[in-house]
Short mmCIF file of C-alpha atoms in Angstrom, two decimals:
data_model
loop_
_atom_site.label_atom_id
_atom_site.label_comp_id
_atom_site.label_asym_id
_atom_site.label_seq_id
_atom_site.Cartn_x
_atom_site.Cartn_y
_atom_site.Cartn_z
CA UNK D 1 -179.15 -92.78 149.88
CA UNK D 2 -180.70 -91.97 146.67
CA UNK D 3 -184.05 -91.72 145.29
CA UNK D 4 -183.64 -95.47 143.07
CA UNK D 5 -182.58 -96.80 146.57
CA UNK D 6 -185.34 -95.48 148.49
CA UNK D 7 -187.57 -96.82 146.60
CA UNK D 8 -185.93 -100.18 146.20
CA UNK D 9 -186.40 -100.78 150.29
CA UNK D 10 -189.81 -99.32 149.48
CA UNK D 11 -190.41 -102.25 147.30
CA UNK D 12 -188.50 -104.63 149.10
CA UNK D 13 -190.72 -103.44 152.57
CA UNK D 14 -193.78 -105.04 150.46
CA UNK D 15 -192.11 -109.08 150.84
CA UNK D 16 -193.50 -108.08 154.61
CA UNK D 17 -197.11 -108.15 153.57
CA UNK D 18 -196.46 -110.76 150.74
CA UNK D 19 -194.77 -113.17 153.47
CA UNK D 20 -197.58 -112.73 156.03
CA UNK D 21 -200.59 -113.21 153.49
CA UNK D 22 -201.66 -116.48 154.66
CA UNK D 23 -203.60 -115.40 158.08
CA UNK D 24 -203.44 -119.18 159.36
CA UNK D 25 -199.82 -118.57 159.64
CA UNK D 26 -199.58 -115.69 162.28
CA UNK D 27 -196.46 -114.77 160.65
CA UNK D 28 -195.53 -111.03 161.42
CA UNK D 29 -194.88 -108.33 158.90
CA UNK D 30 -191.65 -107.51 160.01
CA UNK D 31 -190.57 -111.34 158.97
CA UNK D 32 -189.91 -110.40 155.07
CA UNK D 33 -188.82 -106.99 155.33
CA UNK D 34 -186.32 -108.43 157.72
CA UNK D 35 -185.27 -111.01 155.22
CA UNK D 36 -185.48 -108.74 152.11
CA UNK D 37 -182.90 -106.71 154.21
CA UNK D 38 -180.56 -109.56 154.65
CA UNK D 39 -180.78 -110.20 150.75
CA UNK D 40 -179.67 -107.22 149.58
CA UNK D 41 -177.40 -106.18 152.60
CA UNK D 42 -174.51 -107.12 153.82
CA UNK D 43 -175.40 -110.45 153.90
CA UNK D 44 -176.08 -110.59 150.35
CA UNK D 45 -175.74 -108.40 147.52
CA UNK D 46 -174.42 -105.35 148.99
CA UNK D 47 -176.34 -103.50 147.20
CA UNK D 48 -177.60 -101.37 150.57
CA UNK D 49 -175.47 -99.88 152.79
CA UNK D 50 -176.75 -99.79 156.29
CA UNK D 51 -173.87 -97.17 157.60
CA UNK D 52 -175.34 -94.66 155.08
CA UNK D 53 -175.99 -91.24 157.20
CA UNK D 54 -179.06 -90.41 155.78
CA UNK D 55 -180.01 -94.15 155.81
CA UNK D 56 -179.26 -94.83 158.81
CA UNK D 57 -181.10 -91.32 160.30
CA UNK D 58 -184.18 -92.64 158.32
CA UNK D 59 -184.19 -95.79 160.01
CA UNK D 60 -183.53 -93.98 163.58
CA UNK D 61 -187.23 -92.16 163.03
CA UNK D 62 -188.55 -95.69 161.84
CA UNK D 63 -187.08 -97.26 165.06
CA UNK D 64 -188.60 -94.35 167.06
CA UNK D 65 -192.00 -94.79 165.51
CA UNK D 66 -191.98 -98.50 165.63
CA UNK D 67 -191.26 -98.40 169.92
CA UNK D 68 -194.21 -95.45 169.78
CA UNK D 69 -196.85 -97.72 168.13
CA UNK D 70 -195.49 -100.48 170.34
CA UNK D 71 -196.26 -98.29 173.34
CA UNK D 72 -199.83 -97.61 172.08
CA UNK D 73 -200.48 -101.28 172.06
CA UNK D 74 -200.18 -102.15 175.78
CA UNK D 75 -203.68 -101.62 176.93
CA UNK D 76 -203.08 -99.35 180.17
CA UNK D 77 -206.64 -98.43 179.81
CA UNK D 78 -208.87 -101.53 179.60
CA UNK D 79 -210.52 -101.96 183.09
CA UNK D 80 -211.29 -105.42 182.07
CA UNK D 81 -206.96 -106.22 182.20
CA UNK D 82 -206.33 -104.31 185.16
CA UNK D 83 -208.27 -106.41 187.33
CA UNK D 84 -205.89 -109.56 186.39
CA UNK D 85 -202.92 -107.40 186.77
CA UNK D 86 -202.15 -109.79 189.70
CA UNK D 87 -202.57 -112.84 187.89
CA UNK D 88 -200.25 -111.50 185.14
CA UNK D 89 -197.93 -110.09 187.37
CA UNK D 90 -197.10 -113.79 188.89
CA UNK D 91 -196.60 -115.05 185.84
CA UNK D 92 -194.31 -112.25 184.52
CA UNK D 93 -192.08 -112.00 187.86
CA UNK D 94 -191.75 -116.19 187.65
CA UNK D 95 -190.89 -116.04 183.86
CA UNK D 96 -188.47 -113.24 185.12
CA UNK D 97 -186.75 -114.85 187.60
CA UNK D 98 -186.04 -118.23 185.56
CA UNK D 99 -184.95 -116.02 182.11
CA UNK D 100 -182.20 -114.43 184.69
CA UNK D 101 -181.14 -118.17 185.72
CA UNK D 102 -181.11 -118.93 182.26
CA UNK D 103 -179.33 -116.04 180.99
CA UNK D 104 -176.42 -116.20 183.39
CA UNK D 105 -176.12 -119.44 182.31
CA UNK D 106 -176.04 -119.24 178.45
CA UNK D 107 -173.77 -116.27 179.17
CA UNK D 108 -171.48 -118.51 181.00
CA UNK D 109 -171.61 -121.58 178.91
CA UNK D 110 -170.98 -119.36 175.21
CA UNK D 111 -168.58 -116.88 177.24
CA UNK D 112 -169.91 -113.48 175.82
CA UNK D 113 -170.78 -112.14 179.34
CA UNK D 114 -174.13 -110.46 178.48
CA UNK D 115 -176.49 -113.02 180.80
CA UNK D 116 -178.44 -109.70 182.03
CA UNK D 117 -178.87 -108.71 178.21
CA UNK D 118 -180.32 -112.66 177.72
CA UNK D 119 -182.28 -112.87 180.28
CA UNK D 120 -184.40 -109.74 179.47
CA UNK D 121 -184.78 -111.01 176.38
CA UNK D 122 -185.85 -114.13 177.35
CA UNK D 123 -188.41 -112.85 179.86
CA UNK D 124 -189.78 -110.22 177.24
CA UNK D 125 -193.00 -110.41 175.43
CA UNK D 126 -194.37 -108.25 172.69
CA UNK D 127 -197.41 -107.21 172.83
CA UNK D 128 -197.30 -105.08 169.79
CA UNK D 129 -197.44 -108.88 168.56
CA UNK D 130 -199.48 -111.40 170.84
CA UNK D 131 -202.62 -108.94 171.55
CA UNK D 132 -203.27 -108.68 167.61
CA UNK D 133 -203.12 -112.67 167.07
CA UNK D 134 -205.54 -112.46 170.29
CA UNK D 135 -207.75 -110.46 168.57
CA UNK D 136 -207.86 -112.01 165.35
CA UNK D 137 -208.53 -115.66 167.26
CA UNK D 138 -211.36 -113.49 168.97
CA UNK D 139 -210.02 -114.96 172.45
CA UNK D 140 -212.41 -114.16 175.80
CA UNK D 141 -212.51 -115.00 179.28
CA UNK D 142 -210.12 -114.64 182.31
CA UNK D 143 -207.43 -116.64 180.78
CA UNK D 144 -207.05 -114.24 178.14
CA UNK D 145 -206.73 -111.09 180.15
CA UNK D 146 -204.67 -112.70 182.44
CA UNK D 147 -202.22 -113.46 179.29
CA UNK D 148 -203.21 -109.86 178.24
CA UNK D 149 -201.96 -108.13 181.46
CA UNK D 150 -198.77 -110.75 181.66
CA UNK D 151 -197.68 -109.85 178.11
CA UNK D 152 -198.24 -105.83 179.15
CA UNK D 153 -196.18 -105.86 182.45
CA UNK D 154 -193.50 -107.97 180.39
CA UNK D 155 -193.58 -105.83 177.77
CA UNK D 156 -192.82 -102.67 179.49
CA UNK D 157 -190.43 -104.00 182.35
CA UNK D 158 -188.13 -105.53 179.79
CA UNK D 159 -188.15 -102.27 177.56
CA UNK D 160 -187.25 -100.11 180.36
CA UNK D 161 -185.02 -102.51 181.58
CA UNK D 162 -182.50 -103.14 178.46
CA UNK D 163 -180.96 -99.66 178.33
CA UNK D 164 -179.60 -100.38 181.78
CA UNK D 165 -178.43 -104.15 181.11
CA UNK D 166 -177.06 -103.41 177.39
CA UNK D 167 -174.06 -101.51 178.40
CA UNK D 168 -173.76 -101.78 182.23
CA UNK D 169 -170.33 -99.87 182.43
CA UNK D 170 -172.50 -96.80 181.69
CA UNK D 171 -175.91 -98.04 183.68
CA UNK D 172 -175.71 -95.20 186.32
CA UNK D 173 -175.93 -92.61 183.19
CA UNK D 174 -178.77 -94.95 181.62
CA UNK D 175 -180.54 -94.85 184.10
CA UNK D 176 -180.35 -91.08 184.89
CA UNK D 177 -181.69 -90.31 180.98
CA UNK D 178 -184.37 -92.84 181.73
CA UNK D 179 -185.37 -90.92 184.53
CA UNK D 180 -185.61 -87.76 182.28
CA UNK D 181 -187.42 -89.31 179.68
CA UNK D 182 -189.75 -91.12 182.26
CA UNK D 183 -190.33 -87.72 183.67
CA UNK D 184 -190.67 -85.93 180.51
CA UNK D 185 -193.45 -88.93 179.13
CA UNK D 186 -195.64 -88.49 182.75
CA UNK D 187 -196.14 -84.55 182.07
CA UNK D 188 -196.76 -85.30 178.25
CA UNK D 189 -199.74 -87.98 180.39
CA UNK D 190 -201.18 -85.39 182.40
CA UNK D 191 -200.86 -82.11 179.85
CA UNK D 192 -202.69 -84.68 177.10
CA UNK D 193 -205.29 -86.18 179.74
CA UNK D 194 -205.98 -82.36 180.82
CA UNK D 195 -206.91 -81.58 177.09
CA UNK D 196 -208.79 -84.69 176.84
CA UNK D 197 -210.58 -84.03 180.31
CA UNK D 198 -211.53 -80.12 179.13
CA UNK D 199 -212.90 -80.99 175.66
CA UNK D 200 -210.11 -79.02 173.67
CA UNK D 201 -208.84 -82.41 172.60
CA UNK D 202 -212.00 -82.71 170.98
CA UNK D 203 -212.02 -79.09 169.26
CA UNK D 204 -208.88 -79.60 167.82
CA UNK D 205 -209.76 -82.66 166.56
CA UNK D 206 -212.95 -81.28 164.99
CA UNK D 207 -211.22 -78.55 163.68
CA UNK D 208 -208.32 -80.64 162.12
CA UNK D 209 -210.67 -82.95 160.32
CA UNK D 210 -213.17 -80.21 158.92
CA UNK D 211 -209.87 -78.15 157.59
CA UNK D 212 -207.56 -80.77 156.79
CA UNK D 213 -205.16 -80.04 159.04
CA UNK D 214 -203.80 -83.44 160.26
CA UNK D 215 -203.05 -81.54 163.89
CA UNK D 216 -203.09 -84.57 165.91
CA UNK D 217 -200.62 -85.97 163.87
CA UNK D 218 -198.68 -83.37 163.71
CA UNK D 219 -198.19 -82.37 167.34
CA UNK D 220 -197.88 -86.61 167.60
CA UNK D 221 -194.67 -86.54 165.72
CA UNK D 222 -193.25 -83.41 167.32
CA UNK D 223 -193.75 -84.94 170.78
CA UNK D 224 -192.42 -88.32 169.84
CA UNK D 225 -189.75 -86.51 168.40
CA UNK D 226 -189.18 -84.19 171.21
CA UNK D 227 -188.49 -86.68 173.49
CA UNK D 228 -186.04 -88.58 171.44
CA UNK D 229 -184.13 -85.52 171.13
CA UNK D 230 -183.98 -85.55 174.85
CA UNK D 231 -183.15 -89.29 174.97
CA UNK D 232 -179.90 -88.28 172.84
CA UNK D 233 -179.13 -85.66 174.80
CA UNK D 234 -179.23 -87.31 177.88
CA UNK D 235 -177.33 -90.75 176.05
CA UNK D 236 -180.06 -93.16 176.48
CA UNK D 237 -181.98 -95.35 173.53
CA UNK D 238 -184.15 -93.25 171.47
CA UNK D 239 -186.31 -96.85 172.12
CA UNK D 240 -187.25 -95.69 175.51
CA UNK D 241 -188.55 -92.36 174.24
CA UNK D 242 -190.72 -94.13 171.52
CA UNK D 243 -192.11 -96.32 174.15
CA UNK D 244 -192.96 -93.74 177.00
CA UNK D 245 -194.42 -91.62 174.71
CA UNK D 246 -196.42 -94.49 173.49
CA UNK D 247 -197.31 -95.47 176.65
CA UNK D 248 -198.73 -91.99 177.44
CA UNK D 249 -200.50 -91.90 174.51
CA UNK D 250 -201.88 -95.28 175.76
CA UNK D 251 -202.84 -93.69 178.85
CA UNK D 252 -205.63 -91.59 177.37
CA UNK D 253 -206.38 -93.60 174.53
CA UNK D 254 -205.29 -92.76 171.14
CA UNK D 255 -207.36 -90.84 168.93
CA UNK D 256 -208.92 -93.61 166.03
CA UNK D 257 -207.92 -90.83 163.05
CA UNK D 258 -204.53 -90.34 164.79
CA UNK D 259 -204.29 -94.18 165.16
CA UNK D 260 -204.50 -94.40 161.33
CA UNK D 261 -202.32 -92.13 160.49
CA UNK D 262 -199.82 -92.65 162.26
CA UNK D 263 -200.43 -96.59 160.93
CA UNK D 264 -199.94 -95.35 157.47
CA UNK D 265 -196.37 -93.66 158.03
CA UNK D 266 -194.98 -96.33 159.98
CA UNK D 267 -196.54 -99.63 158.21
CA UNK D 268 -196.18 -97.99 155.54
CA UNK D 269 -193.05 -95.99 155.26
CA UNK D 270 -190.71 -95.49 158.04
CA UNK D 271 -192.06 -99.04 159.75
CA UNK D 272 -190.56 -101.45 156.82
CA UNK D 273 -187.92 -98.54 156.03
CA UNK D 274 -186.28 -99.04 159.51
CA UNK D 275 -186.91 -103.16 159.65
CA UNK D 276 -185.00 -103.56 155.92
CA UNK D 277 -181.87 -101.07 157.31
CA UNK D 278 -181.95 -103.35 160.24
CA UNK D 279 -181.78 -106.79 157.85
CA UNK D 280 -179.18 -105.14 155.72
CA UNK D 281 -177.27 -104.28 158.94
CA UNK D 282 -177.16 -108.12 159.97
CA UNK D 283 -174.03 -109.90 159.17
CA UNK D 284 -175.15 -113.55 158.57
CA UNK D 285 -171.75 -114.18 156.66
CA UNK D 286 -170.08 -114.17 160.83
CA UNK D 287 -172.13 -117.65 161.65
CA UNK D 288 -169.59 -119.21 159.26
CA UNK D 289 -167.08 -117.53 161.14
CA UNK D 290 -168.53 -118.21 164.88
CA UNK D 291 -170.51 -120.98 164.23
CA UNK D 292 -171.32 -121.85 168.23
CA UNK D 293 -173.43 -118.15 167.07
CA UNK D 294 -176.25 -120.72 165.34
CA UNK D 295 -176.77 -122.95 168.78
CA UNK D 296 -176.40 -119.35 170.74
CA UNK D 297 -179.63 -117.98 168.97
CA UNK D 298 -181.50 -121.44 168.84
CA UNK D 299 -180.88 -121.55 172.94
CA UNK D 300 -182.41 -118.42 173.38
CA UNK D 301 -185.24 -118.83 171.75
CA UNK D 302 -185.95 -122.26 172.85
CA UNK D 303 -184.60 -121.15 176.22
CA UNK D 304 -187.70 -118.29 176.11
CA UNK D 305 -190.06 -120.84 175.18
CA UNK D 306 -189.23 -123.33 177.93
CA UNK D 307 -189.44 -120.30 180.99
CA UNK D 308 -192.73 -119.40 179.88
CA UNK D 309 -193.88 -122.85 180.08
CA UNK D 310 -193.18 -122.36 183.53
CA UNK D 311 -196.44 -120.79 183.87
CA UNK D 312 -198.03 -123.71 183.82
CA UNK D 313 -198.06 -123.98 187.55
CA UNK D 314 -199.88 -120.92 187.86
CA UNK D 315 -202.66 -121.96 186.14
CA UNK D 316 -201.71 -120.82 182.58
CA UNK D 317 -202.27 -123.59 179.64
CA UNK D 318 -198.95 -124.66 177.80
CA UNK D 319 -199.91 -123.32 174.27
CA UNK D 320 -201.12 -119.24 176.29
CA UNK D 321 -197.49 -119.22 177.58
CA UNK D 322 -196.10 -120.44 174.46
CA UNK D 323 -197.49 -117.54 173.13
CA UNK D 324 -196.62 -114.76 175.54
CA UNK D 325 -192.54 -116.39 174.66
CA UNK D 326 -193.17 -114.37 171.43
CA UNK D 327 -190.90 -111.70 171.48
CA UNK D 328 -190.02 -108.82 168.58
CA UNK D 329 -189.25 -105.05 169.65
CA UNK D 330 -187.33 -106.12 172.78
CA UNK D 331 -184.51 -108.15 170.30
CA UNK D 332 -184.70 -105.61 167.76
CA UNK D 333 -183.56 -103.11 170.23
CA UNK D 334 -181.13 -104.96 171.40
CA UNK D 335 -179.49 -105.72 168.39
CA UNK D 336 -180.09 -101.89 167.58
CA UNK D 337 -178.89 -100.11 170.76
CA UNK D 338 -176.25 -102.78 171.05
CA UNK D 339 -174.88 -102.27 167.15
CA UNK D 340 -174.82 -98.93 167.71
CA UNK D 341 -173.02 -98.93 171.10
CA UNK D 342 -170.37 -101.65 169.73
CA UNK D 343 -171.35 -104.01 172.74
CA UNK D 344 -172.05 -107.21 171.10
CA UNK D 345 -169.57 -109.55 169.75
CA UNK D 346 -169.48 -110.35 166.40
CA UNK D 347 -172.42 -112.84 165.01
CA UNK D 348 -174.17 -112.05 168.18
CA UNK D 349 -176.81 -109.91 166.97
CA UNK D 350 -177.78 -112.43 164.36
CA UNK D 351 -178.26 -114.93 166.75
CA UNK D 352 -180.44 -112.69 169.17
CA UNK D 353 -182.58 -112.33 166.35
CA UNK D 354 -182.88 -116.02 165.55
CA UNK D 355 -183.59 -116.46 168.94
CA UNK D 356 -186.85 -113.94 168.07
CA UNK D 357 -187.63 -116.01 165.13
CA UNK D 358 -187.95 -119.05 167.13
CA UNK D 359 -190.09 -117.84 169.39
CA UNK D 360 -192.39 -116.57 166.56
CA UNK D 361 -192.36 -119.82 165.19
CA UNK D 362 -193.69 -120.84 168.19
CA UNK D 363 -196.06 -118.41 168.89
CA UNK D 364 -197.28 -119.13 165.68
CA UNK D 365 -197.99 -122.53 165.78
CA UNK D 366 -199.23 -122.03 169.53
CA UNK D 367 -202.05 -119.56 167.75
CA UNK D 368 -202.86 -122.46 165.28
CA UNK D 369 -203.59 -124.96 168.22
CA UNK D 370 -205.62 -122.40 170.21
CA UNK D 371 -207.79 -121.57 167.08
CA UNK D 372 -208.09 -125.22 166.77
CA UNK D 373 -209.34 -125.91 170.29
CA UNK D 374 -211.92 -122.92 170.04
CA UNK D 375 -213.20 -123.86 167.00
CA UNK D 376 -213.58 -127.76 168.29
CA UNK D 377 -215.31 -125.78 171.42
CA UNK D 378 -217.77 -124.44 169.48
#
């Protein structure tokens, strides 16, 4: 890692913003950094080298931060979701139970033995992705929360969930640094909600912005970080320390100044940083090699699709669980925490992560139909 190749994933982060331009697409950021990645990594040129130390520490903070902002997105605080947590729950638990049948099964029939790691994948949701297209359709009304609180309790299950299914051998250790993490992420909750509750929040935050200080941020990052160094010490994904502190954050509601600064280092640094490392780290050359690899990842994401349609007999329209199938941090974990751990066989993280893009294509054009039928409403 040099300072000509930092900046040349700097520049290559920007096909991310250049790719999702067009709004009426609902295409995500992450889309073109992903696929600049793939260019110049291994796929490609070779010009970036994913196994780089400093690289690949780099793109560990980016994942961190990435799981953290992911974590701030699941509204825990809205009032308005938590009364169709029950609604939402049904629909998540159904989804659920059909993404295990399904998982098993494409486990079975492609012989790679990681159904549990398939079905959480296909029962996920993202709702670092689905509340944002919500609020830029301006969606209302009980159907909405009810797809709100679904994609939240999704969300969450699945990413506490994967470090336990990834590598199962070591589960009972998994789930022990899960529990430490977990633990550590409730006092950060209370500590922060104290400060909040006695007005020193506040102070500081006055303070900070009169003098310049950026203190919010700063004790932000030291947390996050704080708790990923536990989650390596105790041999779990520093994912689940991103998201519980996240989620704790959540919990009190994030400052708007530390909101946007902490949206400038990760969109704009560490964010595309971490999602070109992980593009470059993708071996698309192995589908030639295992190409059953290609059907694997179009199954799972038309397998994801199909169990959330499920919904419909609770209540929820086709093109609302269409797009609670979209699904991005949980696969980009996966493929993460299951490169690093050397549990996946080979071409198998490419295809988990066409399996995301399908269900992004989907969500997409599910977005475009429900924009369509609100504008024809009004």
């Amino acid at each position: 890692m040099t300072f000509s190749t930092l900046a040349l994933v700097i520049v290559l982060g920007l096909s991310g913003p250049l790719l999702a331009l067009p709004q009426t697409w609902h295409i995500p950021v992450i889309l073109g950094e992903l696929i600049a990645g793939i260019i110049f990594g291994t796929t490609g040129f070779g010009v970036l080298h994913p196994s780089d130390p400093i690289f690949t520490f780099l793109a560990d903070m980016g994942f961190a931060l990435v799981m953290f902002v992911a974590g701030t997105h699941v509204p825990v605080r809205d009032p308005a979701v938590r009364t169709a947590l029950g609604r939402g729950a049904v629909r998540a638990v159904l989804v659920g139970l059909l993404a295990t049948a399904a998982g098993f099964g494409i486990a079975r029939w492609f012989d790679t033995g990681h159904g549990a790691v398939y079905a959480v994948l296909m029962a996920s949701s993202s709702a670092a992705l689905v509340l944002p297209i919500i609020d830029s359709l301006g969606l209302r009304g009980n159907p909405v929360l009810a797809l709100t609180a679904q994609v939240a309790i999704a969300d969450t299950a699945c990413v506490l969930s994967l470090p336990l299914v990834i590598d199962p051998a070591n589960a009972g250790r998994a789930a022990l640094g899960a529990v430490a993490v977990a633990a550590a992420a409730t006092v950060l909750f209370f500590v922060l909600r104290k400060l909040e509750s006695s007005g020193r929040r506040r102070r500081v935050h006055r303070l900070s912005e009169d003098r310049a200080f950026a203190l919010e941020l700063r004790v932000s990052l030291a947390v996050l970080f704080t708790l990923c160094a536990l989650a390596t010490q105790t041999r779990v994904s520093i994912m689940l320390a991103g998201f519980a502190a996240g989620l704790a954050v959540a919990g009190i509601g994030e400052p708007r100044r530390v909101a946007r600064q902490l949206f400038a280092i990760n969109d704009g640094f560490l964010g595309p940083l971490f999602f070109v490392w992980l593009g470059a780290r993708l071996n698309l050359r192995e589908f030639g090699e295992h190409p059953r690899l290609i059907l694997l990842g179009l199954v799972l994401g038309i397998g994801a699709v199909l169990v959330h349609f499920t919904t419909r007999v609770a209540g929820q329209p086709i093109a609302f669980g269409t797009l609670a199938a979209a699904q991005v941090g949980v696969p980009v974990a996966a493929v993460t925490v299951g490169s690093q751990l050397h549990v996946l066989v080979p071409g198998e993280a490419s295809a988990m992560m066409l399996g995301a893009l399908c269900t992004i294509t989907a969500a997409a054009f599910a977005a475009s139909r429900i924009a369509a039928a609100s504008a024809h409403t009004e």
